[in-house]
Amino acid sequence: MDPYAALRFKEFNIFLLVRFAMVFAWSMQFIVIEWQVYSMTKDPLSLGIIGLMEVIPAVSMALFAGHIVDQTEKRNLLVKCIFGFSVISFGLFMLSWPSLDQKVDTGTILYGIYFLVFLGGIVRSFLGPTIFSLIALIVPKKIYPNAATWSSTTWQLASVLGPALAGFSISWIGVHWSMCLIFGFSVMALIALFQISKKPILNPKIGEPVFQSLREGLRFVFSTKAVFGALTLDMIAVLFGGAVALLPIFAQDILNVGSEGFGVLRAAPAVGAALTMLGSTRFPYIRMQGRNCCSPYSVLVSV
């Protein structure tokens, strides 16, 4: 198959630009928030609260978000998600204003950040399924595997560059203008998205009650061992991989490497994932995928 097959579709190229800008902005924003909050509080618990504020809405809304995405036109829904992210980014930009801490107490600013992160968790629960659904409507079915590869590559690239640039931008232009840069990327993604036309809703179960849809989805997951096993493995990996949230402590108080070192530390897992992805294209796991993904080598690479 032509390795550039998906790139021959103009809308897919625009989609890659949108996805890169969003992943780049989101990963950069989370790094800047972690750095700012820990710099304000010097309390490791504050970093845990940031993660909690995002994961609670993301997990609680995940099932309902999937149902809503299935019932809604994907392009417009993605527009709403990116617009919501832009509003949150602008709010964080305002809360990081250098002179604000002289007029508003630190606690109020901190609670404002937590609230915006909470709203970001809601947006994120819709953003993921909307993006994956939109890919299938942009390219023909036979091109989808190639499109998925390019989409994953774009995600990995943005995941590497976002944290790295966040660390350097904090040092170069400060937290406030780093937030402005993030807001600019979100606006760029929003403008580019309007170059993609609206897509038809192909779901044959339009109007299906939400709880009936949820029951069918859960029944499918628990009755399909491969899907259930993959979801469980991913959940455990993400749970124990959350230790990266402590990296601001290591960067500021243990290693003393500053914001630049923090950005490099935060980008390192994504670099490892990208190298592993490239290696798997040369040496693919053809047999015993479950054993291979849980091998000591794989665990070492993921760490």
PDB file of C-alpha atoms in Angstrom:
ATOM      1  CA  MET A   1       0.000   0.000   0.000  1.00  0.00           C
ATOM      2  CA  ASP A   2       1.106   3.550  -0.704  1.00  0.00           C
ATOM      3  CA  PRO A   3       2.574   4.832   2.617  1.00  0.00           C
ATOM      4  CA  TYR A   4       1.368   8.340   1.748  1.00  0.00           C
ATOM      5  CA  ALA A   5      -2.140   7.282   0.683  1.00  0.00           C
ATOM      6  CA  ALA A   6      -3.948   9.157   3.459  1.00  0.00           C
ATOM      7  CA  LEU A   7      -1.911  12.305   2.862  1.00  0.00           C
ATOM      8  CA  ARG A   8      -3.353  12.585  -0.647  1.00  0.00           C
ATOM      9  CA  PHE A   9      -6.650  13.733   0.912  1.00  0.00           C
ATOM     10  CA  LYS A  10      -6.671  17.466   1.628  1.00  0.00           C
ATOM     11  CA  GLU A  11      -9.075  17.229   4.562  1.00  0.00           C
ATOM     12  CA  PHE A  12      -6.919  14.594   6.227  1.00  0.00           C
ATOM     13  CA  ASN A  13      -3.891  16.903   6.042  1.00  0.00           C
ATOM     14  CA  ILE A  14      -5.965  19.608   7.713  1.00  0.00           C
ATOM     15  CA  PHE A  15      -7.072  17.070  10.307  1.00  0.00           C
ATOM     16  CA  LEU A  16      -3.427  16.236  11.098  1.00  0.00           C
ATOM     17  CA  LEU A  17      -2.704  19.940  11.563  1.00  0.00           C
ATOM     18  CA  VAL A  18      -5.671  20.262  13.919  1.00  0.00           C
ATOM     19  CA  ARG A  19      -4.673  17.188  15.907  1.00  0.00           C
ATOM     20  CA  PHE A  20      -1.047  18.255  16.175  1.00  0.00           C
ATOM     21  CA  ALA A  21      -2.020  21.729  17.359  1.00  0.00           C
ATOM     22  CA  MET A  22      -4.457  20.365  19.948  1.00  0.00           C
ATOM     23  CA  VAL A  23      -2.183  17.656  21.365  1.00  0.00           C
ATOM     24  CA  PHE A  24       0.734  20.088  21.378  1.00  0.00           C
ATOM     25  CA  ALA A  25      -1.310  22.755  23.169  1.00  0.00           C
ATOM     26  CA  TRP A  26      -2.878  20.324  25.642  1.00  0.00           C
ATOM     27  CA  SER A  27       0.392  18.649  26.625  1.00  0.00           C
ATOM     28  CA  MET A  28       2.127  22.022  26.844  1.00  0.00           C
ATOM     29  CA  GLN A  29      -0.679  23.472  28.953  1.00  0.00           C
ATOM     30  CA  PHE A  30      -0.593  20.628  31.464  1.00  0.00           C
ATOM     31  CA  ILE A  31       3.166  21.048  31.906  1.00  0.00           C
ATOM     32  CA  VAL A  32       2.858  24.791  32.473  1.00  0.00           C
ATOM     33  CA  ILE A  33       0.016  24.283  34.973  1.00  0.00           C
ATOM     34  CA  GLU A  34       1.996  21.691  36.940  1.00  0.00           C
ATOM     35  CA  TRP A  35       5.004  24.002  37.103  1.00  0.00           C
ATOM     36  CA  GLN A  36       2.965  27.048  38.121  1.00  0.00           C
ATOM     37  CA  VAL A  37       0.925  25.262  40.796  1.00  0.00           C
ATOM     38  CA  TYR A  38       3.929  23.623  42.431  1.00  0.00           C
ATOM     39  CA  SER A  39       5.858  26.901  42.293  1.00  0.00           C
ATOM     40  CA  MET A  40       2.926  28.573  44.080  1.00  0.00           C
ATOM     41  CA  THR A  41       2.366  25.936  46.758  1.00  0.00           C
ATOM     42  CA  LYS A  42       5.534  23.805  47.084  1.00  0.00           C
ATOM     43  CA  ASP A  43       3.070  21.098  48.116  1.00  0.00           C
ATOM     44  CA  PRO A  44       3.125  17.696  46.344  1.00  0.00           C
ATOM     45  CA  LEU A  45      -0.546  17.256  47.206  1.00  0.00           C
ATOM     46  CA  SER A  46      -1.415  20.150  44.884  1.00  0.00           C
ATOM     47  CA  LEU A  47      -0.070  18.129  41.946  1.00  0.00           C
ATOM     48  CA  GLY A  48      -2.305  15.227  42.938  1.00  0.00           C
ATOM     49  CA  ILE A  49      -5.306  17.540  43.079  1.00  0.00           C
ATOM     50  CA  ILE A  50      -4.599  18.712  39.527  1.00  0.00           C
ATOM     51  CA  GLY A  51      -4.721  15.126  38.287  1.00  0.00           C
ATOM     52  CA  LEU A  52      -7.840  14.446  40.356  1.00  0.00           C
ATOM     53  CA  MET A  53      -9.609  17.507  38.965  1.00  0.00           C
ATOM     54  CA  GLU A  54      -9.045  16.219  35.436  1.00  0.00           C
ATOM     55  CA  VAL A  55      -9.645  12.511  35.931  1.00  0.00           C
ATOM     56  CA  ILE A  56     -12.950  12.790  37.846  1.00  0.00           C
ATOM     57  CA  PRO A  57     -14.919  14.436  34.992  1.00  0.00           C
ATOM     58  CA  ALA A  58     -12.997  12.545  32.301  1.00  0.00           C
ATOM     59  CA  VAL A  59     -13.878   9.131  33.798  1.00  0.00           C
ATOM     60  CA  SER A  60     -17.402   9.958  34.941  1.00  0.00           C
ATOM     61  CA  MET A  61     -18.337  11.462  31.573  1.00  0.00           C
ATOM     62  CA  ALA A  62     -16.537   8.929  29.353  1.00  0.00           C
ATOM     63  CA  LEU A  63     -19.448   6.544  28.774  1.00  0.00           C
ATOM     64  CA  PHE A  64     -21.977   9.324  28.240  1.00  0.00           C
ATOM     65  CA  ALA A  65     -19.575  11.181  25.951  1.00  0.00           C
ATOM     66  CA  GLY A  66     -19.250   8.132  23.702  1.00  0.00           C
ATOM     67  CA  HIS A  67     -23.033   7.929  23.339  1.00  0.00           C
ATOM     68  CA  ILE A  68     -23.342  11.649  22.568  1.00  0.00           C
ATOM     69  CA  VAL A  69     -20.526  11.474  20.002  1.00  0.00           C
ATOM     70  CA  ASP A  70     -22.274   8.587  18.219  1.00  0.00           C
ATOM     71  CA  GLN A  71     -25.470  10.627  17.990  1.00  0.00           C
ATOM     72  CA  THR A  72     -23.894  13.927  16.874  1.00  0.00           C
ATOM     73  CA  GLU A  73     -22.290  15.377  13.757  1.00  0.00           C
ATOM     74  CA  LYS A  74     -18.557  14.993  14.384  1.00  0.00           C
ATOM     75  CA  ARG A  75     -17.050  18.130  12.827  1.00  0.00           C
ATOM     76  CA  ASN A  76     -19.300  20.532  14.709  1.00  0.00           C
ATOM     77  CA  LEU A  77     -18.831  18.622  17.950  1.00  0.00           C
ATOM     78  CA  LEU A  78     -15.058  18.879  17.556  1.00  0.00           C
ATOM     79  CA  VAL A  79     -15.468  22.626  16.942  1.00  0.00           C
ATOM     80  CA  LYS A  80     -17.294  22.901  20.272  1.00  0.00           C
ATOM     81  CA  CYS A  81     -14.577  20.879  22.043  1.00  0.00           C
ATOM     82  CA  ILE A  82     -11.750  23.032  20.690  1.00  0.00           C
ATOM     83  CA  PHE A  83     -13.707  26.202  21.438  1.00  0.00           C
ATOM     84  CA  GLY A  84     -14.159  24.989  25.009  1.00  0.00           C
ATOM     85  CA  PHE A  85     -10.437  24.303  25.279  1.00  0.00           C
ATOM     86  CA  SER A  86      -9.705  27.794  23.925  1.00  0.00           C
ATOM     87  CA  VAL A  87     -11.916  29.361  26.603  1.00  0.00           C
ATOM     88  CA  ILE A  88     -10.102  27.350  29.288  1.00  0.00           C
ATOM     89  CA  SER A  89      -6.707  28.339  27.890  1.00  0.00           C
ATOM     90  CA  PHE A  90      -7.714  32.000  27.886  1.00  0.00           C
ATOM     91  CA  GLY A  91      -8.895  31.662  31.482  1.00  0.00           C
ATOM     92  CA  LEU A  92      -5.545  30.189  32.522  1.00  0.00           C
ATOM     93  CA  PHE A  93      -3.805  32.987  30.626  1.00  0.00           C
ATOM     94  CA  MET A  94      -5.726  35.537  32.697  1.00  0.00           C
ATOM     95  CA  LEU A  95      -5.086  33.704  35.980  1.00  0.00           C
ATOM     96  CA  SER A  96      -1.343  33.692  35.279  1.00  0.00           C
ATOM     97  CA  TRP A  97      -1.191  37.477  34.843  1.00  0.00           C
ATOM     98  CA  PRO A  98       1.978  38.593  36.691  1.00  0.00           C
ATOM     99  CA  SER A  99       0.310  41.373  38.708  1.00  0.00           C
ATOM    100  CA  LEU A 100      -2.778  39.332  39.612  1.00  0.00           C
ATOM    101  CA  ASP A 101      -1.212  37.818  42.739  1.00  0.00           C
ATOM    102  CA  GLN A 102      -0.912  41.342  44.168  1.00  0.00           C
ATOM    103  CA  LYS A 103      -4.675  41.885  43.888  1.00  0.00           C
ATOM    104  CA  VAL A 104      -6.019  38.355  44.491  1.00  0.00           C
ATOM    105  CA  ASP A 105      -4.848  35.908  47.149  1.00  0.00           C
ATOM    106  CA  THR A 106      -3.008  32.753  46.093  1.00  0.00           C
ATOM    107  CA  GLY A 107      -5.793  30.457  47.274  1.00  0.00           C
ATOM    108  CA  THR A 108      -8.349  32.060  44.950  1.00  0.00           C
ATOM    109  CA  ILE A 109      -6.000  31.769  41.974  1.00  0.00           C
ATOM    110  CA  LEU A 110      -5.309  28.151  42.864  1.00  0.00           C
ATOM    111  CA  TYR A 111      -9.007  27.268  43.097  1.00  0.00           C
ATOM    112  CA  GLY A 112      -9.577  29.019  39.775  1.00  0.00           C
ATOM    113  CA  ILE A 113      -6.891  26.839  38.158  1.00  0.00           C
ATOM    114  CA  TYR A 114      -8.433  23.696  39.661  1.00  0.00           C
ATOM    115  CA  PHE A 115     -11.860  24.697  38.327  1.00  0.00           C
ATOM    116  CA  LEU A 116     -10.552  25.275  34.807  1.00  0.00           C
ATOM    117  CA  VAL A 117      -8.683  21.948  34.896  1.00  0.00           C
ATOM    118  CA  PHE A 118     -11.978  20.300  35.934  1.00  0.00           C
ATOM    119  CA  LEU A 119     -13.712  21.846  32.918  1.00  0.00           C
ATOM    120  CA  GLY A 120     -10.812  20.647  30.788  1.00  0.00           C
ATOM    121  CA  GLY A 121     -11.485  17.099  31.952  1.00  0.00           C
ATOM    122  CA  ILE A 122     -15.056  17.373  30.678  1.00  0.00           C
ATOM    123  CA  VAL A 123     -13.843  18.671  27.314  1.00  0.00           C
ATOM    124  CA  ARG A 124     -11.235  15.914  27.106  1.00  0.00           C
ATOM    125  CA  SER A 125     -13.856  13.190  27.608  1.00  0.00           C
ATOM    126  CA  PHE A 126     -15.532  14.360  24.378  1.00  0.00           C
ATOM    127  CA  LEU A 127     -12.414  15.300  22.442  1.00  0.00           C
ATOM    128  CA  GLY A 128     -10.866  11.834  22.181  1.00  0.00           C
ATOM    129  CA  PRO A 129     -13.847   9.864  20.799  1.00  0.00           C
ATOM    130  CA  THR A 130     -14.766  12.738  18.482  1.00  0.00           C
ATOM    131  CA  ILE A 131     -11.309  12.818  16.897  1.00  0.00           C
ATOM    132  CA  PHE A 132     -11.184   9.052  16.356  1.00  0.00           C
ATOM    133  CA  SER A 133     -14.688   9.040  14.874  1.00  0.00           C
ATOM    134  CA  LEU A 134     -13.881  11.896  12.501  1.00  0.00           C
ATOM    135  CA  ILE A 135     -10.881  10.115  10.945  1.00  0.00           C
ATOM    136  CA  ALA A 136     -13.107   7.329   9.635  1.00  0.00           C
ATOM    137  CA  LEU A 137     -15.349   9.892   7.934  1.00  0.00           C
ATOM    138  CA  ILE A 138     -12.513  11.783   6.231  1.00  0.00           C
ATOM    139  CA  VAL A 139     -10.714   8.946   4.417  1.00  0.00           C
ATOM    140  CA  PRO A 140     -12.075   5.854   2.618  1.00  0.00           C
ATOM    141  CA  LYS A 141     -12.333   2.665   4.652  1.00  0.00           C
ATOM    142  CA  LYS A 142      -9.461   0.932   2.853  1.00  0.00           C
ATOM    143  CA  ILE A 143      -7.162   3.877   3.650  1.00  0.00           C
ATOM    144  CA  TYR A 144      -8.072   3.962   7.347  1.00  0.00           C
ATOM    145  CA  PRO A 145      -5.093   1.856   8.621  1.00  0.00           C
ATOM    146  CA  ASN A 146      -2.677   4.213   6.876  1.00  0.00           C
ATOM    147  CA  ALA A 147      -4.562   7.241   8.202  1.00  0.00           C
ATOM    148  CA  ALA A 148      -4.488   5.816  11.739  1.00  0.00           C
ATOM    149  CA  THR A 149      -0.715   5.380  11.481  1.00  0.00           C
ATOM    150  CA  TRP A 150      -0.194   8.989  10.414  1.00  0.00           C
ATOM    151  CA  SER A 151      -2.573  10.181  13.126  1.00  0.00           C
ATOM    152  CA  SER A 152      -0.712   8.224  15.834  1.00  0.00           C
ATOM    153  CA  THR A 153       2.626   9.505  14.558  1.00  0.00           C
ATOM    154  CA  THR A 154       1.345  13.079  14.711  1.00  0.00           C
ATOM    155  CA  TRP A 155       0.112  12.494  18.258  1.00  0.00           C
ATOM    156  CA  GLN A 156       3.481  11.127  19.362  1.00  0.00           C
ATOM    157  CA  LEU A 157       5.367  14.002  17.739  1.00  0.00           C
ATOM    158  CA  ALA A 158       3.171  16.586  19.439  1.00  0.00           C
ATOM    159  CA  SER A 159       3.475  14.710  22.764  1.00  0.00           C
ATOM    160  CA  VAL A 160       7.256  14.961  22.533  1.00  0.00           C
ATOM    161  CA  LEU A 161       7.508  18.577  21.372  1.00  0.00           C
ATOM    162  CA  GLY A 162       4.760  20.010  23.610  1.00  0.00           C
ATOM    163  CA  PRO A 163       6.339  19.224  27.010  1.00  0.00           C
ATOM    164  CA  ALA A 164       9.841  20.054  25.774  1.00  0.00           C
ATOM    165  CA  LEU A 165       8.793  23.469  24.440  1.00  0.00           C
ATOM    166  CA  ALA A 166       6.738  24.118  27.569  1.00  0.00           C
ATOM    167  CA  GLY A 167       9.817  23.780  29.741  1.00  0.00           C
ATOM    168  CA  PHE A 168      11.891  26.097  27.588  1.00  0.00           C
ATOM    169  CA  SER A 169       9.085  28.623  27.109  1.00  0.00           C
ATOM    170  CA  ILE A 170       8.624  28.926  30.888  1.00  0.00           C
ATOM    171  CA  SER A 171      12.295  29.872  31.094  1.00  0.00           C
ATOM    172  CA  TRP A 172      12.283  32.162  28.043  1.00  0.00           C
ATOM    173  CA  ILE A 173       8.960  34.007  28.250  1.00  0.00           C
ATOM    174  CA  GLY A 174       7.467  32.958  31.583  1.00  0.00           C
ATOM    175  CA  VAL A 175       4.271  31.146  32.555  1.00  0.00           C
ATOM    176  CA  HIS A 176       1.927  33.957  31.494  1.00  0.00           C
ATOM    177  CA  TRP A 177       3.087  34.239  27.893  1.00  0.00           C
ATOM    178  CA  SER A 178       3.454  30.462  27.632  1.00  0.00           C
ATOM    179  CA  MET A 179      -0.281  30.310  28.333  1.00  0.00           C
ATOM    180  CA  CYS A 180      -0.793  32.914  25.590  1.00  0.00           C
ATOM    181  CA  LEU A 181       1.134  30.699  23.172  1.00  0.00           C
ATOM    182  CA  ILE A 182      -1.083  27.742  24.097  1.00  0.00           C
ATOM    183  CA  PHE A 183      -4.184  29.841  23.492  1.00  0.00           C
ATOM    184  CA  GLY A 184      -2.779  30.786  20.062  1.00  0.00           C
ATOM    185  CA  PHE A 185      -2.358  27.134  19.086  1.00  0.00           C
ATOM    186  CA  SER A 186      -5.935  26.348  20.097  1.00  0.00           C
ATOM    187  CA  VAL A 187      -7.275  29.243  18.027  1.00  0.00           C
ATOM    188  CA  MET A 188      -5.177  28.078  15.061  1.00  0.00           C
ATOM    189  CA  ALA A 189      -6.668  24.582  15.392  1.00  0.00           C
ATOM    190  CA  LEU A 190     -10.177  26.040  15.551  1.00  0.00           C
ATOM    191  CA  ILE A 191      -9.692  28.111  12.395  1.00  0.00           C
ATOM    192  CA  ALA A 192      -8.174  25.172  10.502  1.00  0.00           C
ATOM    193  CA  LEU A 193     -11.021  22.860  11.519  1.00  0.00           C
ATOM    194  CA  PHE A 194     -13.539  24.991   9.611  1.00  0.00           C
ATOM    195  CA  GLN A 195     -11.746  23.909   6.413  1.00  0.00           C
ATOM    196  CA  ILE A 196     -13.167  20.420   6.963  1.00  0.00           C
ATOM    197  CA  SER A 197     -16.750  19.964   5.785  1.00  0.00           C
ATOM    198  CA  LYS A 198     -19.551  18.602   7.946  1.00  0.00           C
ATOM    199  CA  LYS A 199     -19.869  14.825   7.906  1.00  0.00           C
ATOM    200  CA  PRO A 200     -23.011  12.658   7.811  1.00  0.00           C
ATOM    201  CA  ILE A 201     -24.138  10.818  10.928  1.00  0.00           C
ATOM    202  CA  LEU A 202     -23.851   7.129  10.061  1.00  0.00           C
ATOM    203  CA  ASN A 203     -25.107   5.718  13.348  1.00  0.00           C
ATOM    204  CA  PRO A 204     -28.181   3.532  12.581  1.00  0.00           C
ATOM    205  CA  LYS A 205     -29.403   3.887  16.178  1.00  0.00           C
ATOM    206  CA  ILE A 206     -30.107   7.607  16.229  1.00  0.00           C
ATOM    207  CA  GLY A 207     -32.333   8.443  19.178  1.00  0.00           C
ATOM    208  CA  GLU A 208     -31.426   5.306  21.131  1.00  0.00           C
ATOM    209  CA  PRO A 209     -31.856   5.851  24.907  1.00  0.00           C
ATOM    210  CA  VAL A 210     -28.543   6.584  26.558  1.00  0.00           C
ATOM    211  CA  PHE A 211     -28.757   3.866  29.224  1.00  0.00           C
ATOM    212  CA  GLN A 212     -29.669   1.231  26.647  1.00  0.00           C
ATOM    213  CA  SER A 213     -26.615   2.247  24.632  1.00  0.00           C
ATOM    214  CA  LEU A 214     -24.422   2.087  27.749  1.00  0.00           C
ATOM    215  CA  ARG A 215     -25.707  -1.389  28.646  1.00  0.00           C
ATOM    216  CA  GLU A 216     -24.930  -2.704  25.181  1.00  0.00           C
ATOM    217  CA  GLY A 217     -21.462  -1.169  25.238  1.00  0.00           C
ATOM    218  CA  LEU A 218     -20.623  -2.624  28.659  1.00  0.00           C
ATOM    219  CA  ARG A 219     -22.014  -6.022  27.647  1.00  0.00           C
ATOM    220  CA  PHE A 220     -19.777  -6.021  24.576  1.00  0.00           C
ATOM    221  CA  VAL A 221     -16.668  -5.065  26.570  1.00  0.00           C
ATOM    222  CA  PHE A 222     -17.140  -7.674  29.289  1.00  0.00           C
ATOM    223  CA  SER A 223     -18.077 -10.425  26.813  1.00  0.00           C
ATOM    224  CA  THR A 224     -15.097  -9.767  24.493  1.00  0.00           C
ATOM    225  CA  LYS A 225     -11.999 -10.974  26.334  1.00  0.00           C
ATOM    226  CA  ALA A 226      -9.520  -9.307  23.985  1.00  0.00           C
ATOM    227  CA  VAL A 227     -11.111  -5.878  24.426  1.00  0.00           C
ATOM    228  CA  PHE A 228     -11.593  -6.302  28.178  1.00  0.00           C
ATOM    229  CA  GLY A 229      -7.983  -7.448  28.639  1.00  0.00           C
ATOM    230  CA  ALA A 230      -6.593  -4.573  26.571  1.00  0.00           C
ATOM    231  CA  LEU A 231      -8.640  -1.985  28.499  1.00  0.00           C
ATOM    232  CA  THR A 232      -7.584  -3.464  31.849  1.00  0.00           C
ATOM    233  CA  LEU A 233      -3.912  -3.515  30.860  1.00  0.00           C
ATOM    234  CA  ASP A 234      -4.088   0.087  29.636  1.00  0.00           C
ATOM    235  CA  MET A 235      -5.859   1.221  32.823  1.00  0.00           C
ATOM    236  CA  ILE A 236      -3.187  -0.340  35.057  1.00  0.00           C
ATOM    237  CA  ALA A 237      -0.355   1.082  32.938  1.00  0.00           C
ATOM    238  CA  VAL A 238      -1.852   4.579  33.053  1.00  0.00           C
ATOM    239  CA  LEU A 239      -2.532   4.287  36.802  1.00  0.00           C
ATOM    240  CA  PHE A 240       1.066   3.474  37.703  1.00  0.00           C
ATOM    241  CA  GLY A 241       2.425   5.745  34.980  1.00  0.00           C
ATOM    242  CA  GLY A 242       0.905   8.726  36.798  1.00  0.00           C
ATOM    243  CA  ALA A 243       4.145   9.118  38.758  1.00  0.00           C
ATOM    244  CA  VAL A 244       5.256  11.595  36.067  1.00  0.00           C
ATOM    245  CA  ALA A 245       3.007  14.115  37.842  1.00  0.00           C
ATOM    246  CA  LEU A 246       5.727  14.327  40.505  1.00  0.00           C
ATOM    247  CA  LEU A 247       8.341  15.538  38.040  1.00  0.00           C
ATOM    248  CA  PRO A 248       8.032  19.240  39.055  1.00  0.00           C
ATOM    249  CA  ILE A 249       9.265  18.188  42.508  1.00  0.00           C
ATOM    250  CA  PHE A 250      12.253  16.388  41.018  1.00  0.00           C
ATOM    251  CA  ALA A 251      13.054  19.257  38.650  1.00  0.00           C
ATOM    252  CA  GLN A 252      12.809  22.024  41.274  1.00  0.00           C
ATOM    253  CA  ASP A 253      13.848  20.441  44.579  1.00  0.00           C
ATOM    254  CA  ILE A 254      15.902  17.309  43.816  1.00  0.00           C
ATOM    255  CA  LEU A 255      17.701  17.669  40.477  1.00  0.00           C
ATOM    256  CA  ASN A 256      17.648  21.483  40.391  1.00  0.00           C
ATOM    257  CA  VAL A 257      17.436  21.502  36.589  1.00  0.00           C
ATOM    258  CA  GLY A 258      14.904  24.313  36.243  1.00  0.00           C
ATOM    259  CA  SER A 259      12.012  24.543  33.821  1.00  0.00           C
ATOM    260  CA  GLU A 260      14.137  23.439  30.838  1.00  0.00           C
ATOM    261  CA  GLY A 261      15.098  20.215  32.572  1.00  0.00           C
ATOM    262  CA  PHE A 262      11.497  19.748  33.634  1.00  0.00           C
ATOM    263  CA  GLY A 263      10.373  19.935  30.001  1.00  0.00           C
ATOM    264  CA  VAL A 264      12.983  17.353  28.987  1.00  0.00           C
ATOM    265  CA  LEU A 265      11.951  15.039  31.845  1.00  0.00           C
ATOM    266  CA  ARG A 266       8.275  15.351  30.897  1.00  0.00           C
ATOM    267  CA  ALA A 267       9.001  14.686  27.224  1.00  0.00           C
ATOM    268  CA  ALA A 268      11.152  11.602  27.901  1.00  0.00           C
ATOM    269  CA  PRO A 269       8.266   9.048  28.175  1.00  0.00           C
ATOM    270  CA  ALA A 270       6.849  10.235  24.842  1.00  0.00           C
ATOM    271  CA  VAL A 271      10.304   9.969  23.256  1.00  0.00           C
ATOM    272  CA  GLY A 272      10.566   6.382  24.502  1.00  0.00           C
ATOM    273  CA  ALA A 273       7.103   5.597  23.154  1.00  0.00           C
ATOM    274  CA  ALA A 274       7.980   7.104  19.762  1.00  0.00           C
ATOM    275  CA  LEU A 275      11.216   5.084  19.542  1.00  0.00           C
ATOM    276  CA  THR A 276       9.366   1.917  20.492  1.00  0.00           C
ATOM    277  CA  MET A 277       6.716   2.639  17.864  1.00  0.00           C
ATOM    278  CA  LEU A 278       9.399   3.092  15.198  1.00  0.00           C
ATOM    279  CA  GLY A 279      11.141  -0.083  16.366  1.00  0.00           C
ATOM    280  CA  SER A 280       7.930  -2.083  16.184  1.00  0.00           C
ATOM    281  CA  THR A 281       7.522  -1.114  12.532  1.00  0.00           C
ATOM    282  CA  ARG A 282      10.915  -2.705  11.821  1.00  0.00           C
ATOM    283  CA  PHE A 283      10.529  -5.656  14.217  1.00  0.00           C
ATOM    284  CA  PRO A 284       6.783  -6.169  14.596  1.00  0.00           C
ATOM    285  CA  TYR A 285       5.295  -8.404  17.280  1.00  0.00           C
ATOM    286  CA  ILE A 286       3.612 -10.972  15.071  1.00  0.00           C
ATOM    287  CA  ARG A 287       2.950 -13.701  17.647  1.00  0.00           C
ATOM    288  CA  MET A 288       2.203 -13.738  21.380  1.00  0.00           C
ATOM    289  CA  GLN A 289       1.391 -10.032  21.560  1.00  0.00           C
ATOM    290  CA  GLY A 290       0.177 -10.215  25.153  1.00  0.00           C
ATOM    291  CA  ARG A 291       3.360 -11.873  26.356  1.00  0.00           C
ATOM    292  CA  ASN A 292       5.547  -9.444  24.439  1.00  0.00           C
ATOM    293  CA  CYS A 293       3.809  -6.293  25.669  1.00  0.00           C
ATOM    294  CA  CYS A 294       4.231  -7.442  29.270  1.00  0.00           C
ATOM    295  CA  SER A 295       7.821  -8.637  28.910  1.00  0.00           C
ATOM    296  CA  PRO A 296      10.562  -7.058  31.096  1.00  0.00           C
ATOM    297  CA  TYR A 297      11.937  -5.322  27.979  1.00  0.00           C
ATOM    298  CA  SER A 298       8.590  -3.688  27.239  1.00  0.00           C
ATOM    299  CA  VAL A 299       8.148  -2.607  30.855  1.00  0.00           C
ATOM    300  CA  LEU A 300      11.667  -1.125  30.847  1.00  0.00           C
ATOM    301  CA  VAL A 301      10.964   0.819  27.667  1.00  0.00           C
ATOM    302  CA  SER A 302       7.655   2.123  28.981  1.00  0.00           C
ATOM    303  CA  VAL A 303       9.289   3.314  32.210  1.00  0.00           C
TER     304      VAL A 303
END
